[in-house]
PDB file of C-alpha atoms in Angstrom:
ATOM      1  CA  MET A   1      17.903  -0.807 -14.951  1.00 54.00           C
ATOM      2  CA  VAL A   2      14.412  -0.911 -15.431  1.00 60.00           C
ATOM      3  CA  SER A   3      12.852  -3.117 -18.132  1.00 63.00           C
ATOM      4  CA  ASP A   4      11.377  -2.008 -21.316  1.00 76.00           C
ATOM      5  CA  PRO A   5       7.760  -1.146 -21.152  1.00 78.00           C
ATOM      6  CA  GLU A   6       6.922  -3.824 -23.430  1.00 82.00           C
ATOM      7  CA  GLU A   7       8.625  -6.615 -21.144  1.00 85.00           C
ATOM      8  CA  ILE A   8       7.062  -5.195 -18.051  1.00 84.00           C
ATOM      9  CA  ALA A   9       3.640  -5.387 -20.004  1.00 85.00           C
ATOM     10  CA  GLU A  10       4.255  -8.920 -20.728  1.00 88.00           C
ATOM     11  CA  THR A  11       5.221  -9.848 -17.092  1.00 87.00           C
ATOM     12  CA  LEU A  12       1.854  -8.182 -16.101  1.00 85.00           C
ATOM     13  CA  ARG A  13       0.025 -10.263 -18.160  1.00 87.00           C
ATOM     14  CA  GLY A  14       1.979 -13.193 -17.022  1.00 88.00           C
ATOM     15  CA  LEU A  15       1.494 -12.606 -13.541  1.00 86.00           C
ATOM     16  CA  ALA A  16      -2.579 -11.920 -13.695  1.00 83.00           C
ATOM     17  CA  ARG A  17      -2.646 -15.649 -15.446  1.00 84.00           C
ATOM     18  CA  LEU A  18      -1.392 -17.037 -12.414  1.00 81.00           C
ATOM     19  CA  ASP A  19      -3.482 -19.804 -10.698  1.00 75.00           C
ATOM     20  CA  LEU A  20      -4.637 -18.392  -7.430  1.00 72.00           C
ATOM     21  CA  VAL A  21      -5.932 -21.790  -6.273  1.00 67.00           C
ATOM     22  CA  GLU A  22      -2.890 -23.960  -7.188  1.00 73.00           C
ATOM     23  CA  LEU A  23      -0.243 -21.428  -6.010  1.00 77.00           C
ATOM     24  CA  GLY A  24      -2.302 -19.720  -3.094  1.00 76.00           C
ATOM     25  CA  GLN A  25      -2.589 -16.080  -2.407  1.00 78.00           C
ATOM     26  CA  GLN A  26       0.542 -15.487  -0.428  1.00 82.00           C
ATOM     27  CA  ALA A  27       2.680 -17.343  -3.020  1.00 86.00           C
ATOM     28  CA  VAL A  28       1.228 -15.134  -5.854  1.00 86.00           C
ATOM     29  CA  LEU A  29       1.699 -12.118  -4.037  1.00 88.00           C
ATOM     30  CA  GLU A  30       5.342 -12.941  -3.697  1.00 90.00           C
ATOM     31  CA  ARG A  31       5.629 -13.570  -7.328  1.00 91.00           C
ATOM     32  CA  ILE A  32       4.472 -10.230  -8.159  1.00 91.00           C
ATOM     33  CA  VAL A  33       6.934  -8.497  -5.712  1.00 92.00           C
ATOM     34  CA  GLN A  34       9.610 -10.594  -6.831  1.00 91.00           C
ATOM     35  CA  ALA A  35       8.975  -9.578 -10.497  1.00 91.00           C
ATOM     36  CA  ALA A  36       8.585  -5.956  -9.416  1.00 91.00           C
ATOM     37  CA  ALA A  37      12.049  -5.868  -8.060  1.00 89.00           C
ATOM     38  CA  THR A  38      13.647  -7.672 -11.218  1.00 87.00           C
ATOM     39  CA  CYS A  39      11.492  -5.349 -13.530  1.00 87.00           C
ATOM     40  CA  CYS A  40      12.149  -2.159 -11.902  1.00 84.00           C
ATOM     41  CA  GLY A  41      15.946  -2.410 -11.402  1.00 83.00           C
ATOM     42  CA  SER A  42      15.495  -2.391  -7.599  1.00 88.00           C
ATOM     43  CA  THR A  43      18.848  -3.307  -6.321  1.00 89.00           C
ATOM     44  CA  GLY A  44      17.846  -2.832  -2.801  1.00 90.00           C
ATOM     45  CA  GLY A  45      14.855  -4.835  -2.986  1.00 89.00           C
ATOM     46  CA  VAL A  46      10.963  -4.475  -2.928  1.00 92.00           C
ATOM     47  CA  GLY A  47       8.571  -4.761  -0.205  1.00 91.00           C
ATOM     48  CA  LEU A  48       5.041  -4.850  -0.086  1.00 92.00           C
ATOM     49  CA  LEU A  49       2.834  -3.461   3.262  1.00 90.00           C
ATOM     50  CA  LEU A  50      -0.720  -3.572   4.266  1.00 89.00           C
ATOM     51  CA  LEU A  51      -2.374  -1.845   6.866  1.00 84.00           C
ATOM     52  CA  ASN A  52      -3.111  -4.257   9.661  1.00 82.00           C
ATOM     53  CA  ARG A  53      -6.132  -4.188  12.309  1.00 78.00           C
ATOM     54  CA  ASP A  54      -3.470  -2.072  14.565  1.00 76.00           C
ATOM     55  CA  GLN A  55      -3.626   0.449  11.979  1.00 74.00           C
ATOM     56  CA  GLN A  56      -0.076   0.100  11.312  1.00 80.00           C
ATOM     57  CA  LEU A  57       1.706  -0.925   7.794  1.00 84.00           C
ATOM     58  CA  ARG A  58       3.293  -4.247   8.096  1.00 85.00           C
ATOM     59  CA  TYR A  59       5.144  -6.074   5.452  1.00 84.00           C
ATOM     60  CA  VAL A  60       3.235  -9.226   3.838  1.00 85.00           C
ATOM     61  CA  ALA A  61       5.884  -9.823   1.107  1.00 86.00           C
ATOM     62  CA  ALA A  62       9.311  -9.048   0.335  1.00 86.00           C
ATOM     63  CA  ALA A  63      12.180  -9.567  -2.397  1.00 86.00           C
ATOM     64  CA  GLY A  64      15.436  -8.673  -3.196  1.00 76.00           C
ATOM     65  CA  GLY A  65      16.887  -7.780   0.218  1.00 64.00           C
ATOM     66  CA  PRO A  66      16.054  -7.712   4.033  1.00 51.00           C
ATOM     67  CA  ARG A  67      14.283  -4.427   4.363  1.00 62.00           C
ATOM     68  CA  ARG A  68      11.640  -5.391   6.498  1.00 66.00           C
ATOM     69  CA  SER A  69      13.233  -3.592   9.501  1.00 72.00           C
ATOM     70  CA  LEU A  70      13.276  -0.365   7.569  1.00 77.00           C
ATOM     71  CA  ALA A  71       9.434  -0.607   7.087  1.00 73.00           C
ATOM     72  CA  GLY A  72       9.340  -1.059  10.827  1.00 74.00           C
ATOM     73  CA  SER A  73      11.189   1.518  11.635  1.00 83.00           C
ATOM     74  CA  GLN A  74       9.284   4.047   9.587  1.00 86.00           C
ATOM     75  CA  VAL A  75       6.242   2.775  11.393  1.00 80.00           C
ATOM     76  CA  ARG A  76       7.716   3.463  14.728  1.00 84.00           C
ATOM     77  CA  LEU A  77       9.475   6.651  13.802  1.00 88.00           C
ATOM     78  CA  GLY A  78       6.166   8.156  12.117  1.00 86.00           C
ATOM     79  CA  GLU A  79       8.355   9.277   9.233  1.00 93.00           C
ATOM     80  CA  GLY A  80       9.452   8.001   5.798  1.00 94.00           C
ATOM     81  CA  PRO A  81       8.630   7.596   2.419  1.00 95.00           C
ATOM     82  CA  SER A  82       6.313   4.450   2.984  1.00 93.00           C
ATOM     83  CA  VAL A  83       4.273   6.745   5.679  1.00 91.00           C
ATOM     84  CA  ASP A  84       4.226   9.628   3.428  1.00 94.00           C
ATOM     85  CA  ALA A  85       3.077   7.840   0.572  1.00 95.00           C
ATOM     86  CA  PHE A  86       0.136   5.904   2.480  1.00 91.00           C
ATOM     87  CA  LEU A  87      -0.806   9.257   4.380  1.00 88.00           C
ATOM     88  CA  GLN A  88      -0.473  11.405   1.164  1.00 90.00           C
ATOM     89  CA  ASP A  89      -1.915   8.730  -1.398  1.00 91.00           C
ATOM     90  CA  ALA A  90       0.503   9.754  -3.766  1.00 95.00           C
ATOM     91  CA  GLN A  91       4.069   8.451  -4.915  1.00 97.00           C
ATOM     92  CA  VAL A  92       6.868   9.514  -2.753  1.00 97.00           C
ATOM     93  CA  ALA A  93      10.216   9.216  -4.118  1.00 96.00           C
ATOM     94  CA  SER A  94      13.845  10.081  -3.272  1.00 97.00           C
ATOM     95  CA  ARG A  95      16.840  10.172  -5.807  1.00 96.00           C
ATOM     96  CA  ASP A  96      19.715  10.141  -3.092  1.00 97.00           C
ATOM     97  CA  LEU A  97      18.792   9.630   0.698  1.00 96.00           C
ATOM     98  CA  ALA A  98      22.187  10.663   1.626  1.00 96.00           C
ATOM     99  CA  GLY A  99      21.183  14.383   0.631  1.00 94.00           C
ATOM    100  CA  GLU A 100      17.633  14.145   1.802  1.00 95.00           C
ATOM    101  CA  PRO A 101      16.429  16.944   4.212  1.00 95.00           C
ATOM    102  CA  ARG A 102      13.100  14.882   4.770  1.00 95.00           C
ATOM    103  CA  TRP A 103      12.762  11.917   7.293  1.00 96.00           C
ATOM    104  CA  PRO A 104      16.080  12.844   9.209  1.00 95.00           C
ATOM    105  CA  GLU A 105      15.572   9.984  11.729  1.00 95.00           C
ATOM    106  CA  PHE A 106      14.836   7.446   8.976  1.00 94.00           C
ATOM    107  CA  ARG A 107      17.564   8.585   6.559  1.00 94.00           C
ATOM    108  CA  PRO A 108      20.754   7.378   8.525  1.00 95.00           C
ATOM    109  CA  LEU A 109      18.878   3.986   8.958  1.00 93.00           C
ATOM    110  CA  ALA A 110      18.368   3.446   5.475  1.00 93.00           C
ATOM    111  CA  LEU A 111      21.831   4.536   4.481  1.00 95.00           C
ATOM    112  CA  ALA A 112      23.468   2.235   7.143  1.00 93.00           C
ATOM    113  CA  ALA A 113      21.479  -0.691   5.501  1.00 91.00           C
ATOM    114  CA  GLY A 114      23.036   0.475   2.205  1.00 92.00           C
ATOM    115  CA  ILE A 115      20.078   2.239   0.690  1.00 93.00           C
ATOM    116  CA  ARG A 116      20.382   5.104  -1.261  1.00 95.00           C
ATOM    117  CA  ALA A 117      17.382   5.581  -3.275  1.00 95.00           C
ATOM    118  CA  TRP A 118      13.666   5.039  -2.435  1.00 95.00           C
ATOM    119  CA  LEU A 119      10.426   4.801  -4.172  1.00 96.00           C
ATOM    120  CA  SER A 120       6.932   4.396  -2.303  1.00 96.00           C
ATOM    121  CA  ALA A 121       3.917   3.745  -4.300  1.00 96.00           C
ATOM    122  CA  PRO A 122       0.303   3.623  -2.436  1.00 95.00           C
ATOM    123  CA  VAL A 123      -1.839   0.544  -3.004  1.00 94.00           C
ATOM    124  CA  ARG A 124      -5.065   1.742  -3.374  1.00 90.00           C
ATOM    125  CA  GLN A 125      -9.043   0.758  -3.208  1.00 84.00           C
ATOM    126  CA  GLY A 126     -11.776   3.366  -4.128  1.00 81.00           C
ATOM    127  CA  TYR A 127     -11.634   5.084  -0.606  1.00 80.00           C
ATOM    128  CA  GLY A 128      -7.873   5.318  -0.533  1.00 83.00           C
ATOM    129  CA  PRO A 129      -4.598   3.276   0.116  1.00 89.00           C
ATOM    130  CA  ILE A 130      -4.748  -0.052   1.900  1.00 89.00           C
ATOM    131  CA  GLY A 131      -0.904  -0.349   1.790  1.00 92.00           C
ATOM    132  CA  VAL A 132       2.431   0.907   0.197  1.00 95.00           C
ATOM    133  CA  LEU A 133       4.920  -0.835  -2.716  1.00 95.00           C
ATOM    134  CA  ASP A 134       8.233  -0.311  -1.850  1.00 94.00           C
ATOM    135  CA  PHE A 135      11.300   0.024  -4.405  1.00 94.00           C
ATOM    136  CA  ALA A 136      14.637   0.647  -3.137  1.00 93.00           C
ATOM    137  CA  ARG A 137      18.156   0.992  -4.924  1.00 93.00           C
ATOM    138  CA  THR A 138      21.668   0.785  -3.531  1.00 93.00           C
ATOM    139  CA  ASP A 139      23.023   3.404  -6.048  1.00 94.00           C
ATOM    140  CA  PRO A 140      21.502   7.036  -6.071  1.00 95.00           C
ATOM    141  CA  GLN A 141      19.667   7.811  -9.279  1.00 91.00           C
ATOM    142  CA  PRO A 142      16.559   9.497 -10.427  1.00 93.00           C
ATOM    143  CA  TRP A 143      13.125   7.667 -10.740  1.00 93.00           C
ATOM    144  CA  GLN A 144      12.096   8.183 -14.196  1.00 91.00           C
ATOM    145  CA  PRO A 145       8.603   8.347 -15.352  1.00 91.00           C
ATOM    146  CA  ARG A 146       8.550   4.703 -16.604  1.00 90.00           C
ATOM    147  CA  ASP A 147       9.879   3.740 -13.072  1.00 91.00           C
ATOM    148  CA  ARG A 148       6.801   5.370 -11.535  1.00 93.00           C
ATOM    149  CA  ALA A 149       4.396   3.832 -14.454  1.00 92.00           C
ATOM    150  CA  ALA A 150       5.870   0.503 -13.515  1.00 92.00           C
ATOM    151  CA  ALA A 151       5.326   0.753  -9.634  1.00 94.00           C
ATOM    152  CA  GLU A 152       1.464   2.150 -10.395  1.00 93.00           C
ATOM    153  CA  ALA A 153       0.909  -0.892 -12.632  1.00 92.00           C
ATOM    154  CA  PHE A 154       2.170  -3.557 -10.173  1.00 93.00           C
ATOM    155  CA  ALA A 155       0.295  -1.863  -7.372  1.00 93.00           C
ATOM    156  CA  ARG A 156      -2.821  -2.328  -9.570  1.00 91.00           C
ATOM    157  CA  LEU A 157      -2.138  -5.815  -9.691  1.00 90.00           C
ATOM    158  CA  ILE A 158      -1.774  -6.472  -6.129  1.00 90.00           C
ATOM    159  CA  VAL A 159      -5.005  -5.049  -5.412  1.00 86.00           C
ATOM    160  CA  ALA A 160      -6.927  -6.735  -8.427  1.00 85.00           C
ATOM    161  CA  THR A 161      -5.240 -10.327  -7.412  1.00 83.00           C
ATOM    162  CA  MET A 162      -6.744  -9.785  -3.712  1.00 78.00           C
ATOM    163  CA  GLN A 163     -10.085  -8.750  -4.710  1.00 74.00           C
ATOM    164  CA  LEU A 164     -10.163 -11.786  -7.325  1.00 74.00           C
ATOM    165  CA  ALA A 165      -9.304 -14.199  -4.611  1.00 65.00           C
ATOM    166  CA  THR A 166     -12.050 -12.879  -2.351  1.00 63.00           C
ATOM    167  CA  ALA A 167     -14.651 -12.931  -5.158  1.00 60.00           C
ATOM    168  CA  ARG A 168     -14.125 -16.407  -6.332  1.00 58.00           C
ATOM    169  CA  LYS A 169     -14.246 -17.397  -2.603  1.00 54.00           C
ATOM    170  CA  GLN A 170     -11.824 -20.141  -3.605  1.00 47.00           C
ATOM    171  CA  GLN A 171      -9.571 -19.900  -0.676  1.00 54.00           C
ATOM    172  CA  VAL A 172      -9.449 -18.284   2.820  1.00 56.00           C
ATOM    173  CA  LEU A 173      -7.327 -15.066   3.227  1.00 63.00           C
ATOM    174  CA  SER A 174      -4.986 -14.537   5.832  1.00 67.00           C
ATOM    175  CA  PRO A 175      -6.279 -12.183   8.472  1.00 69.00           C
ATOM    176  CA  ALA A 176      -3.835  -9.286   7.385  1.00 67.00           C
ATOM    177  CA  LEU A 177      -5.023  -9.756   3.620  1.00 70.00           C
ATOM    178  CA  ARG A 178      -8.469 -10.011   4.546  1.00 72.00           C
ATOM    179  CA  PHE A 179      -8.410  -6.829   6.665  1.00 74.00           C
ATOM    180  CA  ALA A 180      -6.937  -4.877   3.431  1.00 74.00           C
ATOM    181  CA  VAL A 181      -9.579  -6.393   0.989  1.00 70.00           C
ATOM    182  CA  GLU A 182     -12.312  -5.277   3.333  1.00 77.00           C
ATOM    183  CA  HIS A 183     -11.166  -1.753   2.976  1.00 76.00           C
ATOM    184  CA  ASP A 184     -13.703  -0.296   0.562  1.00 78.00           C
ATOM    185  CA  ALA A 185     -16.606  -2.282   2.435  1.00 80.00           C
ATOM    186  CA  ARG A 186     -15.813  -1.282   5.772  1.00 83.00           C
ATOM    187  CA  ILE A 187     -15.861   2.305   4.793  1.00 83.00           C
ATOM    188  CA  GLU A 188     -18.975   2.075   2.993  1.00 85.00           C
ATOM    189  CA  GLN A 189     -20.595   0.609   6.289  1.00 86.00           C
ATOM    190  CA  ALA A 190     -19.138   3.667   8.288  1.00 87.00           C
ATOM    191  CA  ARG A 191     -20.746   6.184   5.101  1.00 88.00           C
ATOM    192  CA  GLY A 192     -24.259   4.270   5.706  1.00 89.00           C
ATOM    193  CA  VAL A 193     -24.126   5.024   9.393  1.00 88.00           C
ATOM    194  CA  ILE A 194     -23.212   8.430   8.953  1.00 88.00           C
ATOM    195  CA  MET A 195     -25.934   8.870   6.252  1.00 86.00           C
ATOM    196  CA  GLU A 196     -28.662   7.732   8.696  1.00 87.00           C
ATOM    197  CA  ARG A 197     -27.365   9.406  11.733  1.00 85.00           C
ATOM    198  CA  GLU A 198     -26.611  12.823   9.942  1.00 86.00           C
ATOM    199  CA  ARG A 199     -29.164  12.889   7.100  1.00 86.00           C
ATOM    200  CA  LEU A 200     -26.640  13.387   4.660  1.00 84.00           C
ATOM    201  CA  ASP A 201     -26.180  11.691   1.076  1.00 86.00           C
ATOM    202  CA  GLU A 202     -23.516   9.515   0.175  1.00 85.00           C
ATOM    203  CA  VAL A 203     -20.762  12.187  -1.047  1.00 85.00           C
ATOM    204  CA  ALA A 204     -21.071  14.244   1.885  1.00 86.00           C
ATOM    205  CA  ALA A 205     -20.853  11.440   4.409  1.00 86.00           C
ATOM    206  CA  VAL A 206     -17.562  10.146   2.602  1.00 83.00           C
ATOM    207  CA  GLU A 207     -16.222  13.742   3.032  1.00 86.00           C
ATOM    208  CA  LEU A 208     -17.015  14.017   6.188  1.00 88.00           C
ATOM    209  CA  LEU A 209     -15.149  10.760   7.199  1.00 85.00           C
ATOM    210  CA  ARG A 210     -12.234  12.174   5.153  1.00 83.00           C
ATOM    211  CA  LEU A 211     -12.382  15.378   6.861  1.00 86.00           C
ATOM    212  CA  GLN A 212     -12.334  13.743  10.211  1.00 86.00           C
ATOM    213  CA  ALA A 213      -9.345  11.452   9.372  1.00 82.00           C
ATOM    214  CA  GLN A 214      -7.195  14.611   8.156  1.00 78.00           C
ATOM    215  CA  ILE A 215      -7.802  16.529  11.359  1.00 80.00           C
ATOM    216  CA  GLU A 216      -6.766  13.514  13.494  1.00 82.00           C
ATOM    217  CA  GLY A 217      -4.024  12.430  11.190  1.00 79.00           C
ATOM    218  CA  GLN A 218      -5.055   8.651  10.598  1.00 78.00           C
ATOM    219  CA  PRO A 219      -6.150   6.728   7.873  1.00 80.00           C
ATOM    220  CA  ILE A 220      -9.962   7.097   6.935  1.00 83.00           C
ATOM    221  CA  ARG A 221     -10.235   3.120   7.596  1.00 83.00           C
ATOM    222  CA  ALA A 222      -9.268   4.025  11.399  1.00 84.00           C
ATOM    223  CA  VAL A 223     -12.048   6.582  11.663  1.00 86.00           C
ATOM    224  CA  ALA A 224     -14.373   4.109   9.958  1.00 86.00           C
ATOM    225  CA  GLU A 225     -13.357   1.202  12.086  1.00 85.00           C
ATOM    226  CA  ARG A 226     -13.883   3.408  15.252  1.00 87.00           C
ATOM    227  CA  LEU A 227     -17.419   4.331  14.170  1.00 87.00           C
ATOM    228  CA  LEU A 228     -18.496   0.908  13.427  1.00 85.00           C
ATOM    229  CA  SER A 229     -17.307  -0.296  16.703  1.00 85.00           C
ATOM    230  CA  ARG A 230     -19.312   2.297  18.592  1.00 82.00           C
ATOM    231  CA  GLN A 231     -22.478   1.051  16.648  1.00 73.00           C
ATOM    232  CA  ARG A 232     -21.711  -2.470  18.021  1.00 66.00           C
ATOM    233  CA  HIS A 233     -22.016  -1.273  21.740  1.00 55.00           C
TER     234      HIS A 233
END
């Protein structure tokens, strides 16, 4: 059962006050994910996936159940709600996976793990998603507007937490977290390369990056990193 909106708001305020120096970045992220599982009634668990240097989504924190293998299966199969939410930069939900026509290969794996309902919310920066926050339930039930709003709020808090740790420079982020946090900065670097090479303004340069990403079916970060890699040679 999802918590009352006021309770969720109070939980979010408390999480935002956590001491990053005392607890450490990873511990804070794990507390946020655990709170998300409790507040959103995710009986099947909650998992945070971030884009890694291999351009694949990888779990960095999970709570409420061993669901890491399901995320790995989605990446391997190239289908599933987490993959769709990341590529579409939009929430993707299923109220009952047993009758879900999408993801024909992922569906039986989720059902075998006891998962019946799923919600994936993109974790995004200014230039698009850097990861996905997954919510799973063991009973089929619709995802209400307040479920979706809560998922969005927790996803925003995760990005704000990582950015705050970087801005304060109070600790060294793990390679996985640093890669995710640098998402916008790397795209802006690639944008600058395109602006100089093609004589385009900022908006047109970013749109060119987005278009190339769509054509290739790749994250915009992957296109940006390839361009920057070529500049070094």
